[in-house]
Coordinates of C-alpha atoms in Angstrom, one line a residue:
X1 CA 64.4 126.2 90.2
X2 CA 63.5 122.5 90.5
X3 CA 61.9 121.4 93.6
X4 CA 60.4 124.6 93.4
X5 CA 56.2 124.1 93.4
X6 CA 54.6 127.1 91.2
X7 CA 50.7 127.9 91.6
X8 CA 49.4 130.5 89.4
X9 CA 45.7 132.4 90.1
X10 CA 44.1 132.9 87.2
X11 CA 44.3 130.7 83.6
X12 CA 44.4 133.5 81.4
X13 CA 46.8 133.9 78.1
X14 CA 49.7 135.3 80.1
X15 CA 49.5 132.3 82.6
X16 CA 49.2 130.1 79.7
X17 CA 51.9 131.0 78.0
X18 CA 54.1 130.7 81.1
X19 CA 52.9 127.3 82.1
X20 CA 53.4 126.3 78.6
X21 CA 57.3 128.1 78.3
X22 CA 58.4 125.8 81.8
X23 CA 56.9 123.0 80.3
X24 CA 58.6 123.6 77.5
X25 CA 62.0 124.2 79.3
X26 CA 61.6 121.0 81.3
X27 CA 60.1 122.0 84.3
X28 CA 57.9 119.1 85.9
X29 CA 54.2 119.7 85.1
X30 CA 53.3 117.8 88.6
X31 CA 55.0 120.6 90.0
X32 CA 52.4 123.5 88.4
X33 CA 49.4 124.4 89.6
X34 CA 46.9 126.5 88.4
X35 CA 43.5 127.8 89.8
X36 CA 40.9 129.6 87.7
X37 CA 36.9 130.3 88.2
X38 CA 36.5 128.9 84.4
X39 CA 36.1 125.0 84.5
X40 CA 36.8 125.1 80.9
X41 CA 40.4 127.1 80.8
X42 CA 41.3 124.8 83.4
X43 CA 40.4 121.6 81.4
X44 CA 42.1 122.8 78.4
X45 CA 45.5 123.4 80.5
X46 CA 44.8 120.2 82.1
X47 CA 44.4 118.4 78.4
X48 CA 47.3 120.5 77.1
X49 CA 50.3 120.9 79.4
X50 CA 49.4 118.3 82.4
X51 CA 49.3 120.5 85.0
X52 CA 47.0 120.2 88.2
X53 CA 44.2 122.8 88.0
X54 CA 41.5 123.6 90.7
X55 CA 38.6 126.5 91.4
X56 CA 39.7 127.1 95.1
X57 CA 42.4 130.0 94.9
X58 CA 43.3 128.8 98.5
X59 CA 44.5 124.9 97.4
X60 CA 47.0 127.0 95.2
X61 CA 48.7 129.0 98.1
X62 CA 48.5 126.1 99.8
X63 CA 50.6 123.6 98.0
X64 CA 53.2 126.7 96.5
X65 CA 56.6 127.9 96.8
X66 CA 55.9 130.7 94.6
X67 CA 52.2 132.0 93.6
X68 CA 51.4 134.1 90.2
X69 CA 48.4 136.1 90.3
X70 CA 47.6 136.3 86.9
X71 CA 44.7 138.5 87.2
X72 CA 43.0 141.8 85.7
X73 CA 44.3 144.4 87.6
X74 CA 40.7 145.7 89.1
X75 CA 40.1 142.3 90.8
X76 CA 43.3 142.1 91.8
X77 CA 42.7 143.2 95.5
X78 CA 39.3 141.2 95.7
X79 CA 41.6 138.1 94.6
X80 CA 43.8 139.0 97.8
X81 CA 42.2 140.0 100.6
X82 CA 40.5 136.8 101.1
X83 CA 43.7 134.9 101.0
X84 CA 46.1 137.3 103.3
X85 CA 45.4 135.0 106.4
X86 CA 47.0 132.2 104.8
X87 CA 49.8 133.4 103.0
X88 CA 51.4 135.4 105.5
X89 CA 50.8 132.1 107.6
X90 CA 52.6 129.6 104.6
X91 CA 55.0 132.8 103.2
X92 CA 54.9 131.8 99.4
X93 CA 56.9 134.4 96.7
X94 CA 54.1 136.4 95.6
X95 CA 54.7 136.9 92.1
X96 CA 52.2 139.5 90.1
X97 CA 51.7 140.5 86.8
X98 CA 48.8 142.4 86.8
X99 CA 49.3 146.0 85.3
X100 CA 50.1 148.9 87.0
X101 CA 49.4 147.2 90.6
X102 CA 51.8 148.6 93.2
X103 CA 54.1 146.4 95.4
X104 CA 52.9 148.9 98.4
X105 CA 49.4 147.9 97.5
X106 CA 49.9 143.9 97.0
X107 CA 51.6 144.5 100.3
X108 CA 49.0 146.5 102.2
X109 CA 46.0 144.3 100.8
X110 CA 47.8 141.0 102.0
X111 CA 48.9 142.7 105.1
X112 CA 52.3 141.4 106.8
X113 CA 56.0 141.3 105.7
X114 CA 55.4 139.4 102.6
X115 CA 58.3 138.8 99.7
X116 CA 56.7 140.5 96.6
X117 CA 58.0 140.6 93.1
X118 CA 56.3 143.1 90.6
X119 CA 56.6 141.9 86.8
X120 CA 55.3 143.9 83.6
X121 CA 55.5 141.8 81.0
X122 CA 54.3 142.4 77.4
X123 CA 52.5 140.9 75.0
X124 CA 54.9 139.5 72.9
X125 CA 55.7 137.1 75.8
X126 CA 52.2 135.6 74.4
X127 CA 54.3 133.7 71.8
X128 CA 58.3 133.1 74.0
X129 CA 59.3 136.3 72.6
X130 CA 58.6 139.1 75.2
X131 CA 60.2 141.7 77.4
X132 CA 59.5 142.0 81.2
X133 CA 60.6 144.5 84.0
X134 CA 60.8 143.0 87.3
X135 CA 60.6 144.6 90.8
X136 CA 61.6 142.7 94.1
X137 CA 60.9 144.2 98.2
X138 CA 62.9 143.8 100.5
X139 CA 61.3 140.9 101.9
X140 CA 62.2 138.7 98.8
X141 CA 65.2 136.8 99.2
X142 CA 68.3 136.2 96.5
X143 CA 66.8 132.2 95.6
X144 CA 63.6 134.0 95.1
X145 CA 64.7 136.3 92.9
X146 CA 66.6 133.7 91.0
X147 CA 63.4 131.9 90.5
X148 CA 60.7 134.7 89.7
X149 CA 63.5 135.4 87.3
X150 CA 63.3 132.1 85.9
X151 CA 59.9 132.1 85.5
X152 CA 59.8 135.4 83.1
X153 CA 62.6 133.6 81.1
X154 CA 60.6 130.9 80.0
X155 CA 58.6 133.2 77.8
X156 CA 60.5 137.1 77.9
X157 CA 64.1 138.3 78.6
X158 CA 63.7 139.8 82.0
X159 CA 65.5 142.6 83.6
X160 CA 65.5 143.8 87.1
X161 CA 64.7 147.6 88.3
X162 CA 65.6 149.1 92.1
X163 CA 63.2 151.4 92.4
X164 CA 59.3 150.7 91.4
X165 CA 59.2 154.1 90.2
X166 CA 60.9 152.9 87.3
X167 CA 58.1 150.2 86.4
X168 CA 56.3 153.5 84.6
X169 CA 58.9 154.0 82.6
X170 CA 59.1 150.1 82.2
X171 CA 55.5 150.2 81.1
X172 CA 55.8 152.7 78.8
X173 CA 59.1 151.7 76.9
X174 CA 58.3 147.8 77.0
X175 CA 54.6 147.7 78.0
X176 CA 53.2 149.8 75.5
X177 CA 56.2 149.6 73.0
X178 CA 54.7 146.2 70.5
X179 CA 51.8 148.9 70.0
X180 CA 54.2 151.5 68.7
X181 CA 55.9 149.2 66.1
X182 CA 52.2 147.4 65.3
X183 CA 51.6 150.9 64.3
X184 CA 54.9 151.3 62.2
X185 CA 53.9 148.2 60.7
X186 CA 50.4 149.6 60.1
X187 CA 51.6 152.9 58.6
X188 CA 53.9 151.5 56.0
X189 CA 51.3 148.7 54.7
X190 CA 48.9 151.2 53.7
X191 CA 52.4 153.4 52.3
X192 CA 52.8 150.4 50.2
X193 CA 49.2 149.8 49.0
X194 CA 49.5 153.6 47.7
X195 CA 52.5 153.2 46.2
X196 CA 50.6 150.0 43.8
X197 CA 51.5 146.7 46.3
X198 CA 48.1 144.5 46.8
X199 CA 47.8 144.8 50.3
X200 CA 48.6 141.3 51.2
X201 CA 51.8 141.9 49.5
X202 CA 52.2 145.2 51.5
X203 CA 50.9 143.6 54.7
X204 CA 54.1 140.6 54.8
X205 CA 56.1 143.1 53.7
X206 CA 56.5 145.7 56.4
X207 CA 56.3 142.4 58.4
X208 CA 59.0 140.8 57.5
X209 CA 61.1 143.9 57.1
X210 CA 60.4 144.5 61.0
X211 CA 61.1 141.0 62.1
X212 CA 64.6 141.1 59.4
X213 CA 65.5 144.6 61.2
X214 CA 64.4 143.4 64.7
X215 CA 66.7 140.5 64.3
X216 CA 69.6 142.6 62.8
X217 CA 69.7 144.7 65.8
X218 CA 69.4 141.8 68.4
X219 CA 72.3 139.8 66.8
X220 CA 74.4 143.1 65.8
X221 CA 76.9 144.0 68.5
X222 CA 75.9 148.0 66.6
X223 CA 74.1 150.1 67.9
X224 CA 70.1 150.8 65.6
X225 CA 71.8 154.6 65.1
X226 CA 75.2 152.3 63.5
X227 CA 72.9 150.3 61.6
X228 CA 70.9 153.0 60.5
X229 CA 73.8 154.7 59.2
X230 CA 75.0 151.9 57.3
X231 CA 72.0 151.3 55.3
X232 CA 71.2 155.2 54.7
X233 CA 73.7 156.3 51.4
X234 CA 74.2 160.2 50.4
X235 CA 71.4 161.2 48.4
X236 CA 69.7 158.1 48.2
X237 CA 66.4 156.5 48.6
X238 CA 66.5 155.6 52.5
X239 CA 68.3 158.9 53.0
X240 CA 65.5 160.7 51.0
X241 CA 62.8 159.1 53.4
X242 CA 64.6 160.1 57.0
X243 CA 65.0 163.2 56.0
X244 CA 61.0 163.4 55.8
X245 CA 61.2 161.5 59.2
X246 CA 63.6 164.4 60.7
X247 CA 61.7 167.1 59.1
X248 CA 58.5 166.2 61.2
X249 CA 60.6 165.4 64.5
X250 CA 60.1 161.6 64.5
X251 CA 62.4 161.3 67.4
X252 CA 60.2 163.7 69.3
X253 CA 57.4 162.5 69.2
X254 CA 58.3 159.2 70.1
X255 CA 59.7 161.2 73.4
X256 CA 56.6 162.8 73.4
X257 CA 54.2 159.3 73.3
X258 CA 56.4 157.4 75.9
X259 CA 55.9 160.5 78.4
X260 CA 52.5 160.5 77.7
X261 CA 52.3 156.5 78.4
X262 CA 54.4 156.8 81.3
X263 CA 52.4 159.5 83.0
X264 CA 49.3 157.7 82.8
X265 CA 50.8 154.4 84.0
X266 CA 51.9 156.5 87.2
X267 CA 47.8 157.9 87.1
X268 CA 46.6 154.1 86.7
X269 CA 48.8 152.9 89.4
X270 CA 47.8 155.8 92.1
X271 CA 43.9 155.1 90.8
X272 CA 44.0 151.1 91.9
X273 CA 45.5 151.4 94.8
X274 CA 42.3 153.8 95.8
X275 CA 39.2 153.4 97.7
X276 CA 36.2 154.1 95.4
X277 CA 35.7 157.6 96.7
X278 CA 39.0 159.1 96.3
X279 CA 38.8 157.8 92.9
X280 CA 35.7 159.3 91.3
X281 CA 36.9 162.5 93.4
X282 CA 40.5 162.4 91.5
X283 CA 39.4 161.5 88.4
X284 CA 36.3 164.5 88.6
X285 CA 39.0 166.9 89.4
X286 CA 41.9 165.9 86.7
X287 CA 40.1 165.3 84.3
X288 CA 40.9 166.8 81.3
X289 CA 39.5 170.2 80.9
X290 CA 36.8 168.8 82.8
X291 CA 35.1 167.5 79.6
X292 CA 35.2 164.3 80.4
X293 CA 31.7 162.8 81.1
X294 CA 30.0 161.2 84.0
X295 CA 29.6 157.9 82.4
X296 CA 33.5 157.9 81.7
X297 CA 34.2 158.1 85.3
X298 CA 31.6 156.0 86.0
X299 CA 33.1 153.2 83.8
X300 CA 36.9 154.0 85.2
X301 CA 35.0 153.7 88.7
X302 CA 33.9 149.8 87.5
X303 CA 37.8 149.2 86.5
X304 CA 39.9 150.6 89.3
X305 CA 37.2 150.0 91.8
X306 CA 38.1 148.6 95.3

């Protein structure tokens, strides 16, 4: 991947934490770029990692192999549209990370055969230790595939899909999934705080047991079910506490939340790529049992607008 110039669009804390993992991994600072409409976000990336910054989006495509748009996902295709002239002229790897925006619709709002690569990373990448999904068109070739898969690594293990389909189910096992162990977490401090712990005590501890368990499975060629088992003892105290867990289907409503995520990824997804219209009009007629108000679709409007 060296030689390889790398312009991000927008400064954010994802694109942070990227230019910070390649920096960290040895990758030439001279040979980042990053463009933001926030003078001070740019300074501080300047001060911290040495990277070049700049306010014109169009210096970035410019002087890049490979361009991350690190943007919200509403101005995504305002961020585009006024740069489609030159990027299907210079042909950089267009790299996004914006949730739930299609490849089709990166691909229609740039216009041309342009190599795209879809990533959905998560937030844990915020501190080197995340998870990303990655999709790839047809118009990316194997060297950029090797590099947008560099990229993720610096802050993420990274795993390639063949269908973008899948990125909903991507979304809702990785994307969503630090918010369903947050709430683990959650839900066994306050346990403990009944149970007589002072809540800072309570608090490290369901911590720490996550992050000893989370590293027990990553370093354990066992499967969780094996290690499970091994800790869980005939009429004992973990065995008492699963069984509660089976009684009240934990398993199925964990199937029951990531449906429900991945379903409204696939909703979120069809709702960007939308003109304005067709997305009140959608949203008006499935919405749920029609209760939902004017002023919520009138603020979903304001997100997924075009």
């Amino acid at each position: 991947m060296i030689g390889q110039k790398i312009g991000f669009i927008g400064g954010g804390n994802m694109a942070r934490s990227l230019v910070g993992g390649l920096v960290h991994n040895g990758f030439p600072a001279g040979f980042l770029r990053v463009a933001d409409i926030n003078a001070e976000t740019l300074a501080t990336l300047q001060a911290d990692f040495g990277v070049t910054t700049t306010q014109d989006n169009q210096e970035v495509i410019q002087h890049s192999d490979v361009v991350v748009f690190a943007v919200k996902p509403q101005v995504m295709k305002q961020v585009l549209e006024p740069l489609s002239a030159l990027i299907n002229r210079t042909q950089p790897l267009i790299m996004s990370i914006a949730a739930g925006v299609r490849e089709q619709d990166i691909s229609t709002w740039v216009g041309g055969k342009v190599a795209v690569v879809r990533g959905m990373p998560n937030t844990p990448a915020l501190v080197g230790a995340g998870v990303t999904g990655l999709y790839a068109n047809t118009h990316v070739s194997p060297d950029q595939r090797q590099v947008a898969g560099a990229i993720m690594d610096a802050v993420s293990i990274t795993f390639w899909v063949d269908d973008e389909a899948k990125m909903d189910a991507v979304t809702a096992a990785s994307g969503s999934g630090p918010a369903y162990f947050f709430l683990v977490m959650e839900a066994m401090e306050a346990a403990a705080v009944e149970l007589g712990l002072k809540p800072e005590q309570a608090r490290k501890m369901a911590i720490e047991t996550a992050y000893g368990a989370a590293k027990m499975a990553r370093e354990s060629e066992s499967s969780p079910a094996v290690l499970r088992a091994n800790v869980t003892s005939e009429g004992g105290t973990t065995a008492a506490a699963l069984d509660v867990f089976e009684r009240h289907h934990l398993k199925g409503l964990f199937r029951e939340a990531m449906q429900a995520a991945h379903h409204r990824s696939e909703e979120l997804g069809e709702l960007i790529g939308q003109p304005q219209s067709t997305c009140l009009i959608k949203y008006f007629r499935e919405s749920v049992n029609g209760s939902q108000s004017r002023n919520e679709c009138v603020e979903l409007f304001a997100q997924y607008s075009d």
